[in-house]
Structures are given as structure tokens and as C-alpha cells.
Coordinates of C-alpha atoms and ligand atoms in Angstrom, one line a residue:
M1 CA 2.5 54.4 20.0
A2 CA 0.5 54.3 16.8
Q3 CA 2.2 54.8 13.4
I4 CA 0.6 57.8 11.7
I5 CA 0.2 56.8 8.0
D6 CA 1.3 59.9 6.1
G7 CA -1.1 60.2 3.1
K8 CA 0.5 63.5 2.0
K9 CA 3.9 61.8 1.7
I10 CA 2.7 58.7 -0.1
A11 CA 0.5 60.7 -2.4
K12 CA 3.5 62.9 -3.3
E13 CA 5.5 59.7 -4.1
I14 CA 2.8 58.5 -6.4
R15 CA 2.4 61.9 -8.1
E16 CA 6.2 62.0 -8.7
E17 CA 6.2 58.4 -10.1
V18 CA 3.4 59.5 -12.5
A19 CA 5.3 62.6 -13.5
E20 CA 8.5 60.6 -14.1
A21 CA 6.6 58.0 -16.3
I22 CA 5.0 60.8 -18.3
L23 CA 8.4 62.4 -19.0
K24 CA 9.4 59.3 -20.9
F25 CA 6.7 60.0 -23.5
K26 CA 8.4 63.2 -24.4
D27 CA 6.0 65.4 -26.4
N28 CA 3.0 63.2 -26.0
N29 CA 1.1 63.8 -22.8
P30 CA -2.0 62.2 -21.2
A31 CA -5.0 64.5 -21.3
L32 CA -7.9 64.6 -18.9
T33 CA -11.2 66.4 -19.3
V34 CA -13.3 67.2 -16.3
I35 CA -16.9 68.2 -16.8
L36 CA -18.4 70.4 -14.1
V37 CA -22.1 71.0 -14.1
G38 CA -23.4 73.9 -12.0
D39 CA -21.9 76.1 -9.2
D40 CA -21.4 73.8 -6.2
P41 CA -18.5 75.6 -4.4
A42 CA -17.0 72.3 -3.1
S43 CA -16.9 70.8 -6.6
H44 CA -15.2 73.9 -7.9
V45 CA -12.5 73.5 -5.3
Y46 CA -12.0 69.8 -6.1
V47 CA -11.8 70.5 -9.8
R48 CA -9.3 73.3 -9.3
N49 CA -7.1 71.1 -7.2
K50 CA -7.3 68.3 -9.8
A51 CA -6.3 70.8 -12.5
R52 CA -3.3 72.0 -10.5
A53 CA -2.1 68.4 -9.7
C54 CA -2.5 67.5 -13.4
E55 CA -0.3 70.4 -14.5
K56 CA 2.4 69.5 -12.0
A57 CA 2.5 65.9 -13.2
G58 CA 2.5 66.7 -16.9
V59 CA -1.2 65.7 -17.5
I60 CA -3.0 68.2 -19.8
S61 CA -6.2 69.1 -18.2
H62 CA -9.3 70.8 -19.5
T63 CA -12.4 71.8 -17.6
I64 CA -15.7 72.1 -19.3
Q65 CA -18.1 74.2 -17.2
L66 CA -21.8 73.7 -18.0
D67 CA -24.8 75.5 -16.6
E68 CA -26.7 74.1 -13.7
D69 CA -29.9 73.9 -15.8
I70 CA -28.3 72.2 -18.8
E71 CA -30.4 69.5 -20.4
Q72 CA -29.2 65.9 -19.9
C73 CA -29.1 65.3 -23.6
V74 CA -26.6 68.2 -24.1
L75 CA -24.4 66.7 -21.4
L76 CA -24.6 63.3 -23.1
E77 CA -23.7 64.8 -26.4
K78 CA -20.6 66.4 -24.9
I79 CA -19.5 63.1 -23.4
E80 CA -20.0 61.4 -26.8
E81 CA -17.8 64.1 -28.4
L82 CA -15.1 63.5 -25.8
N83 CA -15.4 59.7 -26.2
N84 CA -14.6 60.2 -29.9
D85 CA -11.8 62.7 -29.4
T86 CA -8.5 60.7 -29.7
S87 CA -6.6 63.6 -28.0
I88 CA -8.5 63.0 -24.8
H89 CA -7.6 60.0 -22.7
G90 CA -9.6 60.5 -19.5
I91 CA -13.1 61.8 -18.9
L92 CA -14.4 62.7 -15.5
V93 CA -17.8 64.1 -14.6
Q94 CA -17.6 65.8 -11.3
L95 CA -20.3 64.6 -8.9
P96 CA -22.9 65.4 -7.5
L97 CA -25.0 66.3 -10.6
P98 CA -28.1 68.5 -10.4
D99 CA -31.3 66.6 -9.5
H100 CA -32.8 66.7 -13.0
I101 CA -29.8 64.7 -14.4
D102 CA -29.7 61.0 -14.0
E103 CA -26.2 60.1 -12.6
T104 CA -26.3 56.5 -13.8
T105 CA -27.1 57.4 -17.4
V106 CA -24.3 59.9 -17.4
L107 CA -21.7 57.6 -15.9
E108 CA -22.7 54.8 -18.3
A109 CA -22.2 57.2 -21.3
I110 CA -18.5 57.5 -20.6
L111 CA -16.4 55.2 -22.7
P112 CA -15.1 52.6 -20.2
E113 CA -11.5 53.0 -21.6
K114 CA -11.6 56.7 -20.6
D115 CA -13.5 56.2 -17.3
V116 CA -10.7 57.3 -15.0
D117 CA -13.1 57.6 -12.1
G118 CA -13.9 53.9 -12.4
F119 CA -17.6 54.4 -12.0
H120 CA -18.8 52.7 -15.3
P121 CA -20.5 49.4 -14.6
I122 CA -17.8 47.6 -16.8
N123 CA -15.1 49.0 -14.5
V124 CA -17.1 48.2 -11.4
G125 CA -17.5 44.6 -12.7
K126 CA -13.7 44.3 -13.3
V127 CA -13.1 45.3 -9.7
V128 CA -15.5 42.6 -8.6
T129 CA -14.0 39.9 -10.8
G130 CA -10.4 40.9 -10.1
D131 CA -9.7 41.9 -13.8
T132 CA -6.9 44.4 -13.5
S133 CA -7.4 45.9 -17.0
G134 CA -10.0 48.4 -15.8
F135 CA -10.0 51.4 -13.6
I136 CA -10.3 51.3 -9.8
P137 CA -12.1 54.3 -8.2
A138 CA -9.4 56.7 -6.9
T139 CA -10.3 56.6 -3.2
P140 CA -10.3 52.8 -2.7
A141 CA -7.3 52.5 -4.9
G142 CA -5.6 55.1 -2.7
I143 CA -6.4 53.1 0.5
I144 CA -4.8 50.0 -1.0
Q145 CA -1.6 52.0 -1.7
L146 CA -1.7 53.6 1.8
L147 CA -1.8 50.1 3.4
H148 CA 0.8 48.6 1.0
R149 CA 3.3 51.5 1.1
S150 CA 3.1 51.9 4.9
G151 CA 3.9 48.2 5.3
H152 CA 0.6 46.8 6.4
S153 CA -0.4 43.6 4.6
S154 CA -4.1 42.6 4.5
Q155 CA -3.2 38.9 4.0
G156 CA -5.5 36.8 6.2
K157 CA -6.5 39.8 8.2
H158 CA -10.1 40.6 9.2
V159 CA -11.0 43.9 7.5
V160 CA -14.2 45.5 8.7
V161 CA -15.6 48.2 6.3
V162 CA -18.1 50.6 7.8
G163 CA -20.0 52.0 4.8
R164 CA -21.3 50.5 1.6
S165 CA -21.3 53.3 -0.9
N166 CA -20.4 52.6 -4.5
I167 CA -17.5 55.0 -4.5
V168 CA -15.7 53.9 -1.3
G169 CA -17.2 51.1 0.9
K170 CA -18.2 48.5 -1.6
P171 CA -15.1 48.7 -3.8
I172 CA -12.5 48.8 -1.0
G173 CA -14.1 45.6 0.5
M174 CA -14.0 44.0 -2.9
L175 CA -10.4 44.9 -3.6
L176 CA -9.2 43.6 -0.2
L177 CA -11.1 40.4 -0.8
Q178 CA -9.3 39.6 -4.1
K179 CA -7.1 36.6 -4.2
N180 CA -3.8 38.5 -4.6
Q181 CA -0.9 40.1 -2.7
L182 CA -2.8 43.3 -2.0
G183 CA -6.0 41.4 -0.9
N184 CA -6.6 38.0 0.7
A185 CA -8.5 39.6 3.6
T186 CA -11.6 38.3 5.3
V187 CA -14.0 41.2 4.8
T188 CA -17.1 42.2 6.8
Y189 CA -19.3 45.1 5.6
C190 CA -21.3 47.2 8.1
H191 CA -23.8 49.9 7.4
S192 CA -26.6 52.0 9.0
R193 CA -28.8 48.9 9.4
T194 CA -26.1 46.8 11.1
H195 CA -27.1 45.8 14.6
N196 CA -24.5 46.1 17.4
L197 CA -21.9 47.8 15.2
A198 CA -19.3 47.7 17.9
D199 CA -19.4 43.9 18.1
F200 CA -18.1 43.9 14.5
T201 CA -15.7 46.8 14.7
R202 CA -14.0 45.3 17.8
Q203 CA -13.1 42.2 15.6
A204 CA -11.3 44.3 13.0
D205 CA -7.6 43.9 12.4
I206 CA -8.0 46.7 9.8
L207 CA -10.9 49.0 10.2
I208 CA -12.0 51.2 7.3
A209 CA -14.5 53.9 8.2
A210 CA -16.3 55.5 5.3
I211 CA -19.4 56.7 7.0
G212 CA -19.7 60.5 6.8
R213 CA -20.4 60.8 10.6
P214 CA -17.8 62.9 12.5
E215 CA -15.9 60.9 15.1
M216 CA -18.4 58.1 15.3
I217 CA -15.9 55.3 15.8
T218 CA -14.6 55.7 19.4
G219 CA -11.8 54.0 21.3
D220 CA -14.2 51.5 23.0
M221 CA -15.3 50.2 19.6
V222 CA -11.8 48.9 18.5
K223 CA -9.4 46.4 19.7
D224 CA -5.7 46.9 20.7
G225 CA -3.4 46.8 17.7
V226 CA -6.0 47.8 15.1
I227 CA -5.0 49.5 11.8
I228 CA -7.4 52.4 11.1
I229 CA -8.1 53.9 7.7
D230 CA -10.4 56.9 8.2
V231 CA -12.0 58.0 5.0
G232 CA -14.4 60.5 6.6
T233 CA -14.1 64.1 5.7
N234 CA -16.6 66.0 7.7
R235 CA -16.9 69.7 8.4
V236 CA -17.5 70.3 12.1
I237 CA -18.3 73.8 13.4
D238 CA -15.3 75.1 15.4
E239 CA -15.4 78.8 16.4
N240 CA -11.8 78.6 17.5
T241 CA -10.7 78.4 13.9
V242 CA -10.4 81.2 11.4
K243 CA -12.7 79.5 8.9
G244 CA -15.3 78.6 11.7
Y245 CA -15.0 74.9 11.1
R246 CA -12.5 72.1 11.1
L247 CA -12.2 68.8 9.2
A248 CA -13.0 65.7 11.3
G249 CA -12.8 62.1 10.3
D250 CA -15.3 59.4 11.0
V251 CA -13.0 58.1 13.8
D252 CA -12.5 59.8 17.1
Y253 CA -8.7 60.2 16.8
V254 CA -8.1 61.0 20.4
S255 CA -9.7 57.9 21.9
V256 CA -8.7 55.5 19.2
F257 CA -5.0 56.6 18.8
P258 CA -3.7 54.9 22.1
K259 CA -5.1 51.5 21.0
A260 CA -4.2 51.7 17.3
K261 CA -1.1 50.1 15.7
A262 CA -1.4 52.6 12.8
I263 CA -3.9 55.3 11.8
T264 CA -4.5 57.7 9.0
P265 CA -5.0 61.3 10.1
V266 CA -7.8 63.7 8.9
P267 CA -6.7 65.7 7.0
G268 CA -3.6 64.3 5.5
G269 CA -4.5 60.6 5.3
V270 CA -6.8 59.2 2.6
G271 CA -7.7 62.7 1.2
P272 CA -4.5 63.5 -0.7
M273 CA -4.4 60.0 -2.2
T274 CA -7.5 60.5 -4.3
I275 CA -6.0 63.0 -6.8
A276 CA -2.8 61.0 -6.9
M277 CA -4.7 57.9 -7.9
L278 CA -6.7 59.9 -10.5
L279 CA -3.4 60.9 -12.1
K280 CA -2.3 57.3 -12.1
N281 CA -5.6 56.2 -13.7
T282 CA -5.2 58.9 -16.4
L283 CA -1.7 57.7 -17.2
K284 CA -3.1 54.2 -17.5
A285 CA -5.8 55.3 -19.9
F286 CA -3.2 57.1 -21.9
K287 CA -1.1 54.0 -22.2
L288 CA -4.1 51.8 -23.1
L289 CA -5.4 54.2 -25.7
T290 CA -2.0 55.0 -27.3
A291 CA -0.4 51.6 -27.2
Ligands
NDP1 P1 -22.2 57.8 1.7 O1 -23.1 58.7 2.5 O2 -22.5 57.4 0.3 O3 -22.2 56.4 2.5 C1 -22.0 56.3 3.9 C2 -22.2 54.9 4.4 O4 -22.1 54.9 5.8 C3 -23.5 54.2 4.0 O5 -23.3 52.9 3.6 C4 -24.3 54.3 5.3 O6 -25.2 53.2 5.5 C5 -23.2 54.2 6.3 N1 -23.6 54.7 7.6 C6 -24.2 55.9 7.8 N2 -24.5 56.1 9.1 C7 -24.1 55.0 9.7 C8 -24.1 54.5 11.1 N3 -24.6 55.3 12.1 N4 -23.6 53.3 11.4 C9 -23.1 52.5 10.4 N5 -23.0 52.9 9.1 C10 -23.5 54.1 8.8 O7 -20.7 58.3 1.9 P2 -19.4 58.1 1.1 O8 -19.0 56.6 1.0 O9 -19.4 58.8 -0.2 O10 -18.3 58.9 2.0 C11 -18.1 58.5 3.3 C12 -17.2 59.5 4.0 O11 -15.9 59.5 3.3 C13 -17.7 60.9 3.9 O12 -17.2 61.6 5.1 C14 -17.0 61.5 2.7 O13 -16.8 62.9 2.8 C15 -15.7 60.8 2.8 N6 -15.0 60.7 1.5 C16 -13.7 61.1 1.4 C17 -13.0 61.0 0.2 C18 -11.6 61.4 0.2 O14 -11.0 61.6 1.2 N7 -11.0 61.6 -0.9 C19 -13.6 60.5 -1.0 C20 -15.0 60.0 -0.8 C21 -15.6 60.1 0.4 P3 -26.4 52.9 4.5 O15 -25.9 52.4 3.2 O16 -27.2 51.9 5.2 O17 -27.1 54.3 4.3

């Protein structure tokens, strides 16, 4: 029977470790500022959850709410102000941004030392070169911890990543490729232009699905003994639920479960790790900036 990798439990462990580390600094606490542009309801929920988790861990959090139609230069000025504010250690701009704002310009404006989301090109470059002084984006960093803390080594394993986004697919493959204890995998990337996807997924010792297509990876697409990390968080209409929808992963849990050695559930797998790793990154920024 497959081991269910409990993201809630592992995330709690990490949040507690962060809280314990922060206690040692006594009156001096890490501070994170989240900039939220516009009224996207999902973004509001994420930001609220981040603020709550910060409070519990001892991270001071501020949210700056800006109007949907704010000019890009005003947003950039705000970021500059925060870059120069020594009482702020982490800056995060909640994505997505409205269409008239150029995401790349905004992310590049954040001081790399305060870029706790790890999206600045300098931090992206550090992930690629294996320089551990930067920030790893929270979701891939969380996946590394899920594998490590549930006892699954990637050493010499064939990892197949389905998805090549900058926030999940590309960085998780890069991290697992690194020549270190948490890496040393052979990595294959697949995406929407991959021919015969199942030929690749069936070779995976560890399969990471970051696709955004509900239940796309089915039991016939994996081999016996596979370890599954399901990043997908998709809303699927379900009239049997109070909300009218349920959350589904990118993996068809029912057909994959009997073949898997271990699997992350949705919800309760990768999802809870993201905020935990954001807190860890904020603590790291605080240590770097106050050392
Ligand atoms: P993107 O839409 O940015 O990327 C999806 C990737 O999947 C792309 O590389 C795309 O290929 C590939 N893809 C799409 N369709 C297929 C297909 N039919 N066959 C093979 N590959 C395909 O998504 P994200 O990486 O941002 O997110 C992926 C999923 O993870 C989503 O469900 C998202 O909600 C979830 N997520 C969860 C997080 C969490 O739990 N904390 C955090 C971030 C994301 P191509 O590049 O060719 O278009």
C-alpha cells in the first residue's frame, strides 16, 4: 500500500522549527511585506493565509494593498522604498499582476537579498548553479523537503517532471539535478509539446506533476513503485459538495494509488508546504540582512 506523504504534518514541523529559531532572536523579529495589487479573490485568500502563518511563527507581516489600476511606476517606487527600509527583510509581490504591469520588471526591481519568493533572476541563477546563498521558490523548496523528510532519496533516481513553469517545473528539476545529497537525480522534463508523454512518465522513479490539468496522470501512465508528487491544485465542479467544487490534483489518485510506493494527496500534500517554505526564506533573509 502506498505511503501517503503528509504535507500538513511536514509543513507544521517546518513552521515550528522557524518559530523556534525566531524565538532565539528575542525582540528582533523577521518582517515580511506582501504587496497585493487589485482584487483577485484567490490572491486575497493566499495573502490572508500567509499573514496568519507569519503571525503564528513570529514573523511580522505587513500587507500593502494597491488599486488594480495603479501605474507601474508607483508600484516600482513602493518596491524601492521597501528595498531601502532596513526594518523589512522580505518582500513579496503577489502574482498574478494586472495585465498593464510587466511582471518581469516588477520582480527584477526587488532587491535579491529580500526576494523571498526566489523569482529574481539572480536567485534563479543561483538555483541553476547550485549556489545555496540565494532563495529557492517556495513550492519546489517544499517538494525537496517532502521527499527528504518522508525518507525518499532522489540519488540516482529517474525523476520525470511534467511541467516547465518558472515557479515549479523548471526549478524543481534543477534542484533535483544538483550534485548534492538532496539531488543527484537524472531529470527528464516533459511539457505540452512532448510526444508520447506516457512513454516518459512510465520510466519515472519519482514523478512530479505540475501541469494544471485535473487528474491527467492516470494509473496506466506510471510504473509500479513510483513516488508521486502531485503539485496540481485544480478546482473541479462537484455538486455533491457545499462549495460546489472540490480540489483535484494533476494525478488521478484512485488509479495511481495502487501502483505507487508513495504519493502526496491533494489537498494536504504540496500545498501546505509553500507557506512554510516562505517563512523559512523570510527567516533566511532576516539572518542575512542582520548578520
Ligand atoms: P503553468 O500553467 O505555468 O505550467 C503548466 C505546465 O504544464 C506547462 O509547462 C505546460 O506545458 C504543461 N502542460 C500543460 N498541459 C500539458 C499536457 N497536456 N501535457 C503535458 N504538459 C502539459 O502552471 P504552474 O506550474 O504554475 O502550476 C501547475 C499546477 O500546480 C497548477 O495546478 C497550479 O495550481 C499548481 N500549483 C500549486 C502550488 C501549491 O500547491 N502551492 C503552487 C504553484 C502551482 P507548456 O510549457 O508547453 O505550456
